[in-house]
Short mmCIF file of C-alpha atoms in Angstrom, two decimals:
data_model
loop_
_atom_site.label_atom_id
_atom_site.label_comp_id
_atom_site.label_asym_id
_atom_site.label_seq_id
_atom_site.Cartn_x
_atom_site.Cartn_y
_atom_site.Cartn_z
CA GLN A 1 145.08 116.58 105.42
CA HIS A 2 141.80 114.61 104.18
CA TRP A 3 141.30 111.68 105.46
CA MET A 4 139.86 108.87 103.91
CA PRO A 5 137.52 106.39 105.06
CA PRO A 6 139.58 102.48 104.84
CA ALA A 7 138.52 100.11 102.05
CA ASN A 8 136.75 97.74 104.49
CA CYS A 9 135.04 100.45 106.49
CA SER A 10 131.47 98.44 106.07
CA LEU A 11 133.52 95.61 107.44
CA ALA A 12 134.13 97.58 110.82
CA LEU A 13 130.08 98.84 110.78
CA LEU A 14 129.39 94.93 111.03
CA SER A 15 132.08 94.70 113.72
CA LEU A 16 129.18 96.60 115.59
CA CYS A 17 127.21 93.58 115.81
CA HIS A 18 128.47 91.91 118.35
CA ASP A 19 127.09 94.65 120.86
CA TRP A 20 123.56 93.87 120.14
CA LEU A 21 123.38 90.77 121.12
CA LEU A 22 121.28 89.10 117.98
CA PRO A 23 122.29 86.68 115.17
CA LEU A 24 123.86 88.02 112.30
CA HIS A 25 120.75 88.62 110.77
CA VAL A 26 120.43 92.25 111.30
CA HIS A 27 120.66 95.57 109.05
CA LEU A 28 121.32 99.23 110.84
CA PHE A 29 119.79 101.83 109.27
CA TRP A 30 121.61 104.55 110.68
CA PHE A 31 123.76 106.70 108.04
CA CYS A 32 127.07 105.92 110.38
CA TYR A 33 130.93 106.68 108.98
CA SER A 34 130.66 110.12 107.72
CA ALA A 35 134.25 111.62 107.35
CA LEU A 36 133.24 113.23 110.29
CA ASP A 37 132.31 110.13 112.33
CA CYS A 38 135.03 107.87 110.92
CA VAL A 39 137.58 110.70 112.38
CA HIS A 40 135.56 111.06 115.93
CA LEU A 41 136.32 107.48 116.53
CA THR A 42 139.64 107.01 115.42
CA LEU A 43 141.35 110.39 116.25
CA ILE A 44 144.50 109.81 118.23
CA VAL A 45 145.33 111.18 121.22
CA PRO A 46 147.23 110.78 123.71
CA SER A 47 145.63 110.28 127.25
CA SER A 48 147.40 113.40 128.85
CA VAL A 49 145.47 115.32 126.01
CA PHE A 50 142.08 114.17 126.82
CA LEU A 51 141.91 114.67 130.19
CA SER A 52 141.42 118.70 129.11
CA LEU A 53 140.43 118.41 125.51
CA GLN A 54 137.35 120.43 125.06
CA GLU A 55 135.46 119.07 121.87
CA ASP A 56 132.77 120.28 119.80
CA THR A 57 131.82 117.24 117.76
CA ASP A 58 128.60 117.45 114.76
CA HIS A 59 126.72 114.29 114.93
CA ASN A 60 124.06 115.41 112.87
CA TYR A 61 121.13 115.66 115.42
CA TYR A 62 123.21 116.64 118.17
CA THR A 63 126.25 118.72 119.05
CA SER A 64 128.69 117.37 121.50
CA LYS A 65 131.29 118.48 123.69
CA THR A 66 133.15 116.84 126.05
CA TYR A 67 135.10 118.67 129.51
CA GLY A 68 138.26 116.99 131.78
CA PRO A 69 138.26 116.56 135.07
CA ASN A 70 140.44 120.24 135.23
CA ASP A 71 137.70 121.63 133.43
CA PRO A 72 135.05 123.91 135.56
CA MET A 73 132.34 122.82 133.83
CA SER A 74 132.77 119.27 134.94
CA LYS A 75 131.74 119.81 138.21
CA GLU A 76 129.01 122.59 137.26
CA LEU A 77 127.09 119.74 135.29
CA TRP A 78 127.30 117.51 137.88
CA VAL A 79 123.71 117.57 140.11
CA ASN A 80 124.01 117.22 144.11
CA ILE A 81 121.08 115.32 144.61
CA ASP A 82 121.96 115.33 148.38
CA GLN A 83 121.37 119.51 148.13
CA MET A 84 117.44 118.90 145.95
CA ASP A 85 114.01 118.80 147.49
CA LYS A 86 113.48 115.98 149.15
CA GLU A 87 110.53 115.34 148.26
CA LYS A 88 111.17 115.15 144.47
CA VAL A 89 113.58 112.66 145.05
CA LYS A 90 113.22 109.13 144.32
CA ILE A 91 114.96 106.23 144.89
CA HIS A 92 113.64 103.75 142.88
CA GLY A 93 113.81 100.62 145.41
CA ILE A 94 112.75 97.49 142.89
CA LEU A 95 115.37 98.92 140.61
CA SER A 96 118.17 99.79 143.21
CA ASN A 97 117.36 95.86 144.03
CA THR A 98 117.47 93.76 140.82
CA HIS A 99 119.54 93.02 138.11
CA ARG A 100 118.20 93.53 134.54
CA GLN A 101 115.03 95.42 135.45
CA ALA A 102 113.70 98.88 133.82
CA ALA A 103 110.95 100.57 135.17
CA ARG A 104 108.99 103.36 133.68
CA VAL A 105 108.92 107.09 134.88
CA ASN A 106 106.71 109.76 133.81
CA LEU A 107 107.91 113.19 132.90
CA SER A 108 106.37 116.42 134.56
CA PHE A 109 107.55 118.41 131.04
CA ASP A 110 107.91 117.68 126.87
CA PHE A 111 111.37 116.06 126.44
CA PRO A 112 111.93 116.61 122.59
CA PHE A 113 114.63 113.56 121.49
CA TYR A 114 115.69 113.73 117.74
CA GLY A 115 113.21 116.18 117.17
CA HIS A 116 110.10 114.11 118.87
CA PHE A 117 108.70 115.34 122.49
CA LEU A 118 108.39 112.70 125.46
CA ARG A 119 106.43 112.65 128.70
CA GLU A 120 108.10 109.00 129.76
CA ILE A 121 111.31 107.64 129.73
CA THR A 122 112.77 103.50 131.05
CA VAL A 123 115.73 103.56 133.32
CA ALA A 124 116.97 100.43 133.21
CA THR A 125 119.70 99.20 135.98
CA GLY A 126 122.16 99.00 133.10
CA GLY A 127 123.34 102.55 133.44
CA PHE A 128 120.69 103.85 130.52
CA ILE A 129 117.61 105.04 129.55
CA TYR A 130 115.16 103.64 127.03
CA THR A 131 112.94 106.02 125.16
CA GLY A 132 110.98 103.77 122.65
CA ASP A 133 107.29 103.19 123.06
CA VAL A 134 106.96 99.59 122.18
CA VAL A 135 108.73 97.82 125.11
CA HIS A 136 110.33 94.67 124.27
CA ARG A 137 113.37 92.42 125.65
CA MET A 138 116.34 94.12 123.91
CA LEU A 139 116.05 97.40 125.36
CA THR A 140 120.02 97.73 124.85
CA ALA A 141 119.18 97.34 121.10
CA THR A 142 118.54 101.21 119.80
CA GLN A 143 116.39 104.06 121.23
CA TYR A 144 118.12 104.98 124.44
CA ILE A 145 120.54 107.44 126.07
CA ALA A 146 123.14 105.50 127.44
CA PRO A 147 125.98 107.76 130.23
CA LEU A 148 127.39 104.32 130.40
CA MET A 149 125.60 101.58 129.46
CA ALA A 150 127.34 98.21 131.13
CA ASN A 151 126.12 94.84 133.27
CA PHE A 152 125.40 96.57 136.18
CA ASP A 153 123.64 94.93 139.39
CA PRO A 154 122.43 97.48 142.42
CA SER A 155 121.50 93.95 144.41
CA LEU A 156 125.16 93.24 144.54
CA SER A 157 125.58 96.15 147.53
CA ARG A 158 123.15 97.75 150.11
CA ASN A 159 124.80 100.76 149.03
CA SER A 160 123.83 100.79 145.33
CA THR A 161 120.61 102.66 144.43
CA VAL A 162 118.77 104.25 141.52
CA ILE A 163 117.41 107.90 141.84
CA TYR A 164 115.59 110.33 139.43
CA PHE A 165 114.80 113.63 140.36
CA ASP A 166 112.41 115.75 138.62
CA ASN A 167 111.97 119.68 139.19
CA GLY A 168 109.97 120.17 136.13
CA THR A 169 112.11 121.53 133.75
CA ALA A 170 114.63 118.72 133.50
CA LEU A 171 114.83 114.98 134.64
CA VAL A 172 118.18 113.45 136.64
CA VAL A 173 118.50 110.07 136.78
CA GLN A 174 121.61 108.93 138.79
CA TRP A 175 123.06 105.29 139.70
CA ASP A 176 125.06 105.10 142.10
CA HIS A 177 128.07 102.87 143.94
CA VAL A 178 126.35 100.72 141.52
CA HIS A 179 129.11 97.44 140.28
CA LEU A 180 129.78 95.28 137.63
CA GLN A 181 128.02 91.66 137.89
CA ASP A 182 131.07 90.00 136.63
CA SER A 183 133.66 92.45 138.04
CA TYR A 184 132.39 93.27 141.29
CA SER A 185 135.89 94.06 142.33
CA LEU A 186 136.81 96.54 140.15
CA GLY A 187 134.70 98.77 142.74
CA SER A 188 131.86 101.10 142.20
CA PHE A 189 130.59 103.56 139.53
CA THR A 190 128.52 106.59 139.92
CA PHE A 191 127.22 108.62 137.06
CA GLN A 192 124.12 110.38 136.32
CA ALA A 193 122.02 111.39 132.74
CA THR A 194 120.34 114.85 132.95
CA LEU A 195 117.32 115.70 130.78
CA HIS A 196 116.66 119.10 130.24
CA ASN A 197 113.36 120.40 128.86
CA ASP A 198 114.94 122.63 125.94
CA GLY A 199 116.66 118.97 124.69
CA ARG A 200 119.77 119.02 126.39
CA ILE A 201 121.75 115.76 127.58
CA ILE A 202 124.39 115.85 129.75
CA PHE A 203 126.27 113.21 130.97
CA ALA A 204 128.33 113.04 134.10
CA TYR A 205 131.11 110.80 135.57
CA LYS A 206 131.77 111.24 139.83
CA GLU A 207 133.66 107.46 139.99
CA VAL A 208 134.43 105.72 136.91
CA PRO A 209 137.37 103.07 138.59
CA ILE A 210 138.95 101.44 135.22
CA GLN A 211 138.88 102.45 131.95
CA ILE A 212 135.58 101.98 129.93
CA THR A 213 137.58 100.23 127.27
CA LYS A 214 138.01 97.81 129.38
CA ILE A 215 134.62 96.93 130.56
CA SER A 216 133.39 93.36 129.10
CA SER A 217 130.74 93.54 126.70
CA VAL A 218 130.73 89.08 126.74
CA ASN A 219 127.22 89.19 128.80
CA HIS A 220 126.11 92.69 128.38
CA PRO A 221 126.56 95.27 125.79
CA VAL A 222 129.01 98.53 126.61
CA LYS A 223 128.09 102.00 125.00
CA VAL A 224 127.94 105.73 125.39
CA GLY A 225 125.80 107.62 123.56
CA LEU A 226 122.34 108.00 122.02
CA SER A 227 120.08 106.08 119.62
CA ASP A 228 117.02 106.13 117.89
CA ALA A 229 114.93 104.11 115.65
CA PHE A 230 111.43 103.58 113.83
CA VAL A 231 108.88 100.94 114.35
CA VAL A 232 107.67 99.30 110.87
CA VAL A 233 104.46 97.06 111.60
CA HIS A 234 103.89 94.21 108.60
CA ARG A 235 101.06 92.15 108.53
CA ILE A 236 101.79 88.32 108.18
CA GLN A 237 99.55 87.09 104.87
CA GLN A 238 99.22 83.34 105.77
CA ILE A 239 98.31 84.48 109.98
CA PRO A 240 95.20 86.65 109.56
CA ASN A 241 94.75 89.65 112.62
CA VAL A 242 98.55 89.12 113.25
CA ARG A 243 100.64 91.81 112.82
CA ARG A 244 105.18 92.01 113.34
CA LYS A 245 107.03 94.96 114.50
CA THR A 246 110.46 95.38 113.55
CA ILE A 247 112.46 98.32 114.76
CA TYR A 248 115.16 100.17 112.04
CA GLU A 249 117.26 102.48 113.96
CA TYR A 250 118.05 105.58 111.70
CA HIS A 251 121.08 107.47 113.36
CA ARG A 252 123.31 106.66 116.64
CA VAL A 253 125.42 108.83 118.46
CA GLU A 254 128.85 107.39 119.70
CA LEU A 255 130.88 109.05 122.39
CA LEU A 256 134.74 108.00 122.95
CA LYS A 257 134.41 106.07 125.87
CA ASN A 258 138.30 106.45 126.50
CA LYS A 259 137.33 110.26 127.21
CA ILE A 260 135.01 109.64 130.09
CA THR A 261 137.15 109.22 133.41
CA ASN A 262 136.60 110.50 137.08
CA SER A 263 134.80 114.02 137.36
CA THR A 264 134.64 114.38 133.67
CA ALA A 265 130.86 115.44 131.77
CA VAL A 266 129.45 115.45 128.06
CA GLU A 267 126.89 118.17 126.89
CA MET A 268 124.67 117.23 124.09
CA MET A 269 123.44 120.08 122.56
CA PRO A 270 120.36 119.19 120.00
CA LEU A 271 120.48 120.43 116.28
CA PRO A 272 117.45 121.36 114.45
CA THR A 273 115.19 118.65 112.52
CA CYS A 274 112.49 118.74 110.16
CA LEU A 275 110.07 118.01 112.64
CA GLN A 276 110.28 121.66 114.02
CA PHE A 277 108.65 123.12 111.18
CA THR A 278 105.01 123.22 111.28
CA SER A 279 103.87 125.30 107.82
CA CYS A 280 104.87 123.74 104.33
CA SER A 281 106.78 127.48 103.62
CA SER A 282 108.77 127.55 106.14
CA CYS A 283 109.68 122.83 106.01
CA ILE A 284 110.63 123.57 102.15
CA ALA A 285 112.74 127.06 102.83
CA ALA A 286 114.52 125.04 105.70
CA GLU A 287 118.18 125.49 105.40
CA ILE A 288 119.32 122.33 107.73
CA ASN A 289 121.64 119.48 107.97
CA PHE A 290 118.12 117.42 106.51
CA ASN A 291 116.18 118.06 103.08
CA CYS A 292 113.02 118.53 104.30
CA SER A 293 109.39 117.80 102.84
CA TRP A 294 106.22 119.00 103.53
CA CYS A 295 103.19 116.47 103.67
CA HIS A 296 99.65 117.43 103.10
CA ARG A 297 98.05 114.71 104.18
CA LEU A 298 100.23 114.61 107.73
CA ASN A 299 100.38 118.62 107.83
CA ARG A 300 104.07 117.73 108.63
CA CYS A 301 107.44 118.09 107.78
CA SER A 302 109.42 115.62 107.77
CA SER A 303 113.21 114.03 105.84
CA GLY A 304 111.53 110.80 106.06
CA PHE A 305 113.53 109.30 108.87
CA ASP A 306 112.24 109.46 112.30
CA ARG A 307 109.68 107.58 114.62
CA HIS A 308 106.98 108.57 112.37
CA ARG A 309 108.30 107.04 109.01
CA GLN A 310 105.50 104.93 108.31
CA ASP A 311 102.91 106.86 108.58
CA TRP A 312 104.81 109.15 106.25
CA VAL A 313 105.31 106.10 103.52
CA ASP A 314 101.63 104.86 103.87
CA ASN A 315 100.12 108.19 103.27
CA SER A 316 102.59 108.23 100.21
CA CYS A 317 104.46 111.59 101.65
CA PRO A 318 106.95 111.15 99.33
CA ASP A 319 105.01 110.73 95.60
CA GLU A 320 102.52 113.98 97.14
CA VAL A 321 105.94 116.15 97.97
CA CYS A 322 107.04 115.22 93.77
CA VAL A 323 103.38 116.14 92.74
CA CYS A 324 103.43 119.83 94.68
CA VAL A 325 106.90 120.55 93.64
CA CYS A 326 105.66 119.86 89.70
CA VAL A 327 102.67 121.66 89.43
CA CYS A 328 104.41 124.86 91.61
CA VAL A 329 106.87 124.90 89.07
CA TYR A 330 105.95 123.99 86.28
CA ASP A 331 102.31 125.45 85.93
CA THR A 332 103.29 128.19 83.37
CA LYS A 333 104.52 125.64 81.05
CA ILE A 334 101.67 123.59 81.40
CA ALA A 335 99.25 125.85 80.00
CA LEU A 336 101.22 126.38 77.46
CA HIS A 337 101.43 122.85 75.99
CA LEU A 338 97.77 122.83 76.25
CA LYS A 339 97.30 126.34 74.07
CA ASP A 340 99.16 124.55 71.88
CA ASN A 341 97.92 120.94 71.97
CA GLY A 342 95.82 121.30 68.63
CA ALA A 343 99.47 122.27 66.57
CA ALA A 344 101.33 119.42 68.51
CA ALA A 345 99.16 117.13 67.47
CA ALA A 346 98.41 117.29 63.88
CA GLU A 347 102.81 117.75 63.24
CA SER A 348 103.06 114.11 65.71
CA THR A 349 100.38 112.75 63.36
CA ALA A 350 102.10 113.78 59.97
CA GLU A 351 105.38 112.52 61.71
CA ARG A 352 104.24 109.25 62.25
CA ASP A 353 102.78 108.59 59.02
CA THR A 354 106.34 108.86 57.54
CA HIS A 355 108.24 106.52 59.94
CA PRO A 356 108.13 103.16 58.93
CA LEU A 357 106.77 100.29 60.66
CA HIS A 358 109.74 98.33 61.65
CA THR A 359 111.28 101.51 62.93
CA GLY A 360 108.80 101.21 66.07
CA LEU A 361 109.70 97.37 65.98
CA ILE A 362 113.09 98.20 67.00
CA LEU A 363 112.91 101.37 69.18
CA GLY A 364 110.23 99.04 71.24
CA MET A 365 113.02 96.38 71.60
CA LEU A 366 115.61 98.61 72.58
CA LEU A 367 113.41 99.94 74.77
CA LEU A 368 112.81 96.71 76.55
CA MET A 369 116.49 96.31 76.65
CA LEU A 370 116.88 99.63 78.26
CA VAL A 371 114.67 98.68 81.22
CA MET A 372 115.55 95.43 82.20
CA MET A 373 119.37 96.95 81.99
CA ALA A 374 117.36 99.55 84.22
CA VAL A 375 115.82 97.00 86.89
CA VAL A 376 119.78 94.64 87.19
CA LEU A 377 121.42 98.42 87.70
CA VAL A 378 118.76 99.37 90.38
CA THR A 379 118.96 95.64 92.00
CA VAL A 380 122.76 95.93 92.15
CA TYR A 381 122.11 99.20 93.60
CA ILE A 382 119.89 98.42 96.03
CA TYR A 383 122.08 94.96 96.92
CA HIS A 384 125.14 96.91 97.92
CA HIS A 385 123.46 100.62 99.17
CA PRO A 386 120.51 99.02 101.30
CA SER A 387 120.17 102.24 103.39
CA SER A 388 119.36 104.52 100.35
CA ALA A 389 115.76 105.75 99.60
CA ALA A 390 115.13 102.74 97.11
CA GLY A 391 116.72 100.10 99.74
CA ILE A 392 114.53 101.29 102.49
CA PHE A 393 111.33 101.34 100.28
CA PHE A 394 111.82 97.57 98.97
CA ILE A 395 112.72 96.29 102.57
CA GLU A 396 109.68 97.71 104.58
CA ARG A 397 107.37 95.69 101.27
CA ARG A 398 109.51 92.65 101.56
CA PRO A 399 110.39 92.10 104.78
CA SER A 400 110.57 88.79 104.19
CA ARG A 401 113.54 89.11 101.90
CA TRP A 402 116.13 91.57 103.45
CA PRO A 403 117.65 91.51 106.47
CA ALA A 404 116.00 93.66 109.57
CA MET A 405 116.44 93.75 112.78
CA LYS A 406 114.07 91.24 114.54
CA PHE A 407 113.69 90.73 118.20
CA ARG A 408 113.14 87.25 118.87
CA ARG A 409 111.58 85.43 122.27
CA GLY A 410 113.78 82.74 123.38
CA SER A 411 117.02 83.93 121.99
CA GLY A 412 118.71 82.98 125.24
CA TYR A 413 120.36 86.60 125.10
CA PRO A 414 120.69 88.67 127.84
CA ALA A 415 116.92 90.71 127.94
CA TYR A 416 115.57 93.24 130.17
CA ALA A 417 112.33 92.85 131.76
CA GLU A 418 109.81 95.46 132.74
CA VAL A 419 109.34 95.93 136.49
CA GLU A 420 105.50 97.51 138.02
CA PRO A 421 106.21 99.04 141.35
CA VAL A 422 103.93 96.99 143.69
CA GLY A 423 103.01 99.56 147.09
CA GLN A 424 103.23 102.82 147.46
CA GLU A 425 106.46 105.79 147.31
CA LYS A 426 106.78 106.55 151.14
CA GLU A 427 109.81 109.26 152.21
CA GLY A 428 112.07 108.54 148.40
CA PHE A 429 111.37 105.18 148.32
CA ILE A 430 108.89 103.10 147.32
CA GLU A 431 108.24 99.75 149.50
CA SER A 432 107.43 96.29 147.37
CA GLU A 433 106.90 92.96 147.63
CA GLN A 434 109.47 90.75 147.13
CA CYS A 435 109.35 88.50 143.96
#
């Protein structure tokens, strides 16, 4: 049977705002709640079926498969760091002894994330990896890889550690025996995220003492999935030489939390994006989930929604694409029009002489009324469809008039601080001074 989203689907979207721990002055730029995503979020299956369910779910940018504890793939996807090269295994001394801290980690390979190649990521104590270039206090909001984002505090136990391992083709980050700060008695969690150089992302879970749906999100967001965003820089006219950065989330992958138990795993395979095409012909001919366009000024293929969004708009790439298409398609018609220009001009002059003056005034008034009606309709459409191309166009140019996701200092909400390792690494440990 065909499933239709509920009439209050937009309200369900707003209900996710509590995970951001931000004021309700928020606007999400991600193409959420398509028919497939709604079904994925609301599918009701007995828990006994979930344990052995292997589901292939399309998220536009990634395809995910979930393996239950009885599936052999769950064991294969778990990386036993104890058997790895000890010289390459790093136990981060600061992250293993602090709460709500994050540290940068350099990659030895190019990791494609939403089509963008990364050589540096930021590992956080809260069970997630931040992938953005702009480090701010609200790392939990967007641009993350979260096997299990929650209020973990490694400083509560001497057995809690944050470990990472890079073998040249993959990076493994493991949160080992970590406890929830506000629920220490529930037990310890052990899980890991593996980033492969081909773009695959693996979430593997060894110890999950309780259902993830029962973890409190009052003091910290609880998320399982991926997210990416683009940053737009706005100039403040009242203050010269001061610019404000606004982050817009354009896509999010949310995995079902009740499918995560002991000895489970999730494998996410990247799908083709416009960014992988390097020529105009291959870009225009691409048959993927996105409407790819080529920009000659940037020599880049894009759908208009990626981390290079501001460059795409500032260089008038959407306008350039339209001009190029029109010239290529209608070149012959333009030539014929120029050839017969003399005859057309003579005919138009004769027609103007035969029309009375008041006819032109009536047509002018009708045209003005049509323009006014069009402006009203466009305004109403943008108001109710802010994630459309027209809505984003005006949002980026009128940031003070539209809701945007702004990270304000001193908001009083939980925030992450970036740490700088002090000292040298020795035998997989970082010797650092106590703050």
